[in-house]
CSV table of C-alpha atoms in Angstrom, one decimal:
chain,number,residue,atom,x,y,z
A,1,MET,CA,-94.6,-34.1,148.0
A,2,SER,CA,-91.4,-32.0,148.6
A,3,ALA,CA,-89.5,-35.0,149.9
A,4,TRP,CA,-90.6,-37.1,146.9
A,5,ALA,CA,-89.6,-34.4,144.4
A,6,LYS,CA,-86.2,-34.1,146.1
A,7,GLY,CA,-85.6,-37.8,146.0
A,8,THR,CA,-86.7,-38.1,142.4
A,9,LEU,CA,-84.3,-35.2,141.4
A,10,ALA,CA,-81.4,-36.9,143.3
A,11,GLU,CA,-82.1,-40.2,141.5
A,12,ALA,CA,-82.2,-38.4,138.1
A,13,LEU,CA,-79.0,-36.6,138.8
A,14,GLU,CA,-77.2,-39.8,139.9
A,15,SER,CA,-78.5,-41.6,136.8
A,16,THR,CA,-77.4,-38.8,134.4
A,17,THR,CA,-73.9,-38.5,136.0
A,18,GLN,CA,-73.4,-42.2,135.6
A,19,GLN,CA,-74.6,-42.2,132.0
A,20,ARG,CA,-72.3,-39.4,131.1
A,21,LYS,CA,-69.4,-40.7,133.2
A,22,ALA,CA,-69.3,-37.4,135.0
A,23,ARG,CA,-68.9,-36.4,138.7
A,24,HIS,CA,-71.4,-34.6,140.8
A,25,VAL,CA,-69.7,-32.2,143.2
A,26,LEU,CA,-71.4,-29.8,145.6
A,27,VAL,CA,-70.0,-26.3,146.0
A,28,ASN,CA,-71.0,-23.2,148.0
A,29,ALA,CA,-72.9,-21.0,145.6
A,30,ALA,CA,-73.0,-17.9,147.7
A,31,TYR,CA,-72.5,-14.7,145.7
A,32,THR,CA,-71.6,-16.6,142.4
A,33,SER,CA,-74.3,-14.7,140.5
A,34,GLN,CA,-72.9,-11.4,141.7
A,35,MET,CA,-69.2,-12.1,141.0
A,36,ASP,CA,-67.4,-11.1,137.8
A,37,SER,CA,-66.2,-14.5,136.3
A,38,ALA,CA,-63.1,-12.8,134.8
A,39,THR,CA,-61.8,-11.4,138.0
A,40,HIS,CA,-63.7,-13.6,140.6
A,41,LEU,CA,-64.4,-10.5,142.6
A,42,LEU,CA,-67.6,-8.8,143.6
A,43,GLU,CA,-67.5,-6.5,140.7
A,44,GLY,CA,-69.7,-5.9,137.7
A,45,LYS,CA,-73.5,-5.6,137.6
A,46,CYS,CA,-76.3,-8.1,137.0
A,47,VAL,CA,-79.4,-6.7,135.3
A,48,ALA,CA,-82.1,-9.2,134.5
A,49,ASP,CA,-80.4,-12.0,132.6
A,50,THR,CA,-77.4,-10.0,131.6
A,51,PHE,CA,-74.1,-9.5,133.5
A,52,TYR,CA,-72.0,-6.4,132.8
A,53,CYS,CA,-68.3,-7.1,133.6
A,54,THR,CA,-66.0,-4.4,134.8
A,55,ASN,CA,-63.8,-4.8,131.7
A,56,GLY,CA,-66.7,-4.0,129.4
A,57,ASP,CA,-67.7,-7.6,128.5
A,58,VAL,CA,-71.4,-8.4,128.5
A,59,LEU,CA,-72.3,-12.0,129.4
A,60,LYS,CA,-75.5,-14.0,130.0
A,61,ALA,CA,-76.0,-14.0,133.8
A,62,ASP,CA,-76.4,-17.8,133.8
A,63,PHE,CA,-73.1,-18.3,131.9
A,64,ASN,CA,-71.3,-15.9,134.3
A,65,GLY,CA,-72.6,-17.7,137.3
A,66,ALA,CA,-71.7,-21.2,135.9
A,67,ARG,CA,-68.1,-20.0,135.3
A,68,ASN,CA,-68.0,-18.8,138.9
A,69,LEU,CA,-69.3,-22.2,140.2
A,70,LEU,CA,-66.5,-24.0,138.3
A,71,HIS,CA,-64.0,-21.7,139.8
A,72,ARG,CA,-65.5,-22.1,143.3
A,73,TYR,CA,-64.8,-25.9,143.1
A,74,SER,CA,-61.0,-25.2,143.4
A,75,ASP,CA,-61.3,-22.4,145.9
A,76,GLN,CA,-59.5,-23.5,149.0
A,77,GLU,CA,-60.8,-20.7,151.2
A,78,ILE,CA,-64.5,-21.1,150.6
A,79,THR,CA,-65.9,-24.6,151.5
A,80,LEU,CA,-69.4,-26.0,151.0
A,81,TYR,CA,-70.4,-25.0,154.6
A,82,THR,CA,-68.8,-21.5,154.8
A,83,PRO,CA,-71.6,-19.1,155.9
A,84,HIS,CA,-72.7,-16.6,153.2
A,85,ARG,CA,-71.6,-13.6,155.4
A,86,GLU,CA,-68.1,-15.2,155.7
A,87,VAL,CA,-68.1,-15.8,151.9
A,88,ARG,CA,-68.9,-12.1,151.4
A,89,ARG,CA,-66.1,-11.0,153.8
A,90,ILE,CA,-63.6,-13.3,152.0
A,91,LEU,CA,-64.6,-11.9,148.6
A,92,LEU,CA,-64.4,-8.3,149.7
A,93,ALA,CA,-61.0,-8.9,151.3
A,94,ARG,CA,-59.7,-10.4,148.0
A,95,SER,CA,-60.6,-7.3,146.1
A,96,SER,CA,-57.7,-5.0,145.5
A,97,GLY,CA,-60.2,-2.1,145.7
A,98,ALA,CA,-61.6,-3.2,149.1
A,99,THR,CA,-62.2,0.0,150.9
A,100,GLU,CA,-62.5,0.7,154.6
A,101,ARG,CA,-66.2,1.5,153.9
A,102,GLN,CA,-66.8,-2.0,152.5
A,103,GLU,CA,-65.1,-3.6,155.5
A,104,ALA,CA,-67.1,-1.5,157.9
A,105,GLN,CA,-70.3,-2.6,156.0
A,106,VAL,CA,-69.4,-6.3,156.5
A,107,ALA,CA,-68.7,-5.6,160.2
A,108,ARG,CA,-72.1,-3.9,160.5
A,109,ASP,CA,-73.8,-6.8,158.7
A,110,GLN,CA,-72.4,-9.3,161.2
A,111,HIS,CA,-73.6,-7.2,164.2
A,112,SER,CA,-76.9,-5.8,162.9
A,113,TYR,CA,-79.3,-7.8,165.0
A,114,GLN,CA,-82.1,-5.6,166.4
A,115,PRO,CA,-84.6,-7.2,168.8
A,116,CYS,CA,-88.3,-7.1,168.0
A,117,ALA,CA,-90.2,-4.6,170.2
A,118,ASP,CA,-93.2,-7.1,170.3
A,119,LYS,CA,-91.2,-9.8,172.1
A,120,PRO,CA,-89.8,-9.7,175.6
A,121,HIS,CA,-86.0,-10.0,175.9
A,122,ASP,CA,-83.8,-11.0,178.7
A,123,PHE,CA,-80.8,-8.7,178.8
A,124,GLU,CA,-77.7,-9.5,180.8
């Protein structure tokens, strides 16, 4: 059922783009709902369906995310296959207010694997 639905959706998308003479382009959507579309940084706050920008603007969260997706298309540093942790690292590095604490958090996230006590592990 899932494969059928995926194929049907792909056909509908192809048909719609042809009818509207539009292009269908895939982009990496990681963190687009958490970014401020005015600054393209991980700033602001999303509460339910509202996004509060750092400059005081209040946007619909879907609209904010859509603007970020449009911007992501031209982003040379974040490709379709960039892992989400790398996307987060890139976005934090771009922030003029990126603190050492934020960078340390990213480093911790990358090395935060803790083995399960229930499973045997081979340690070298």
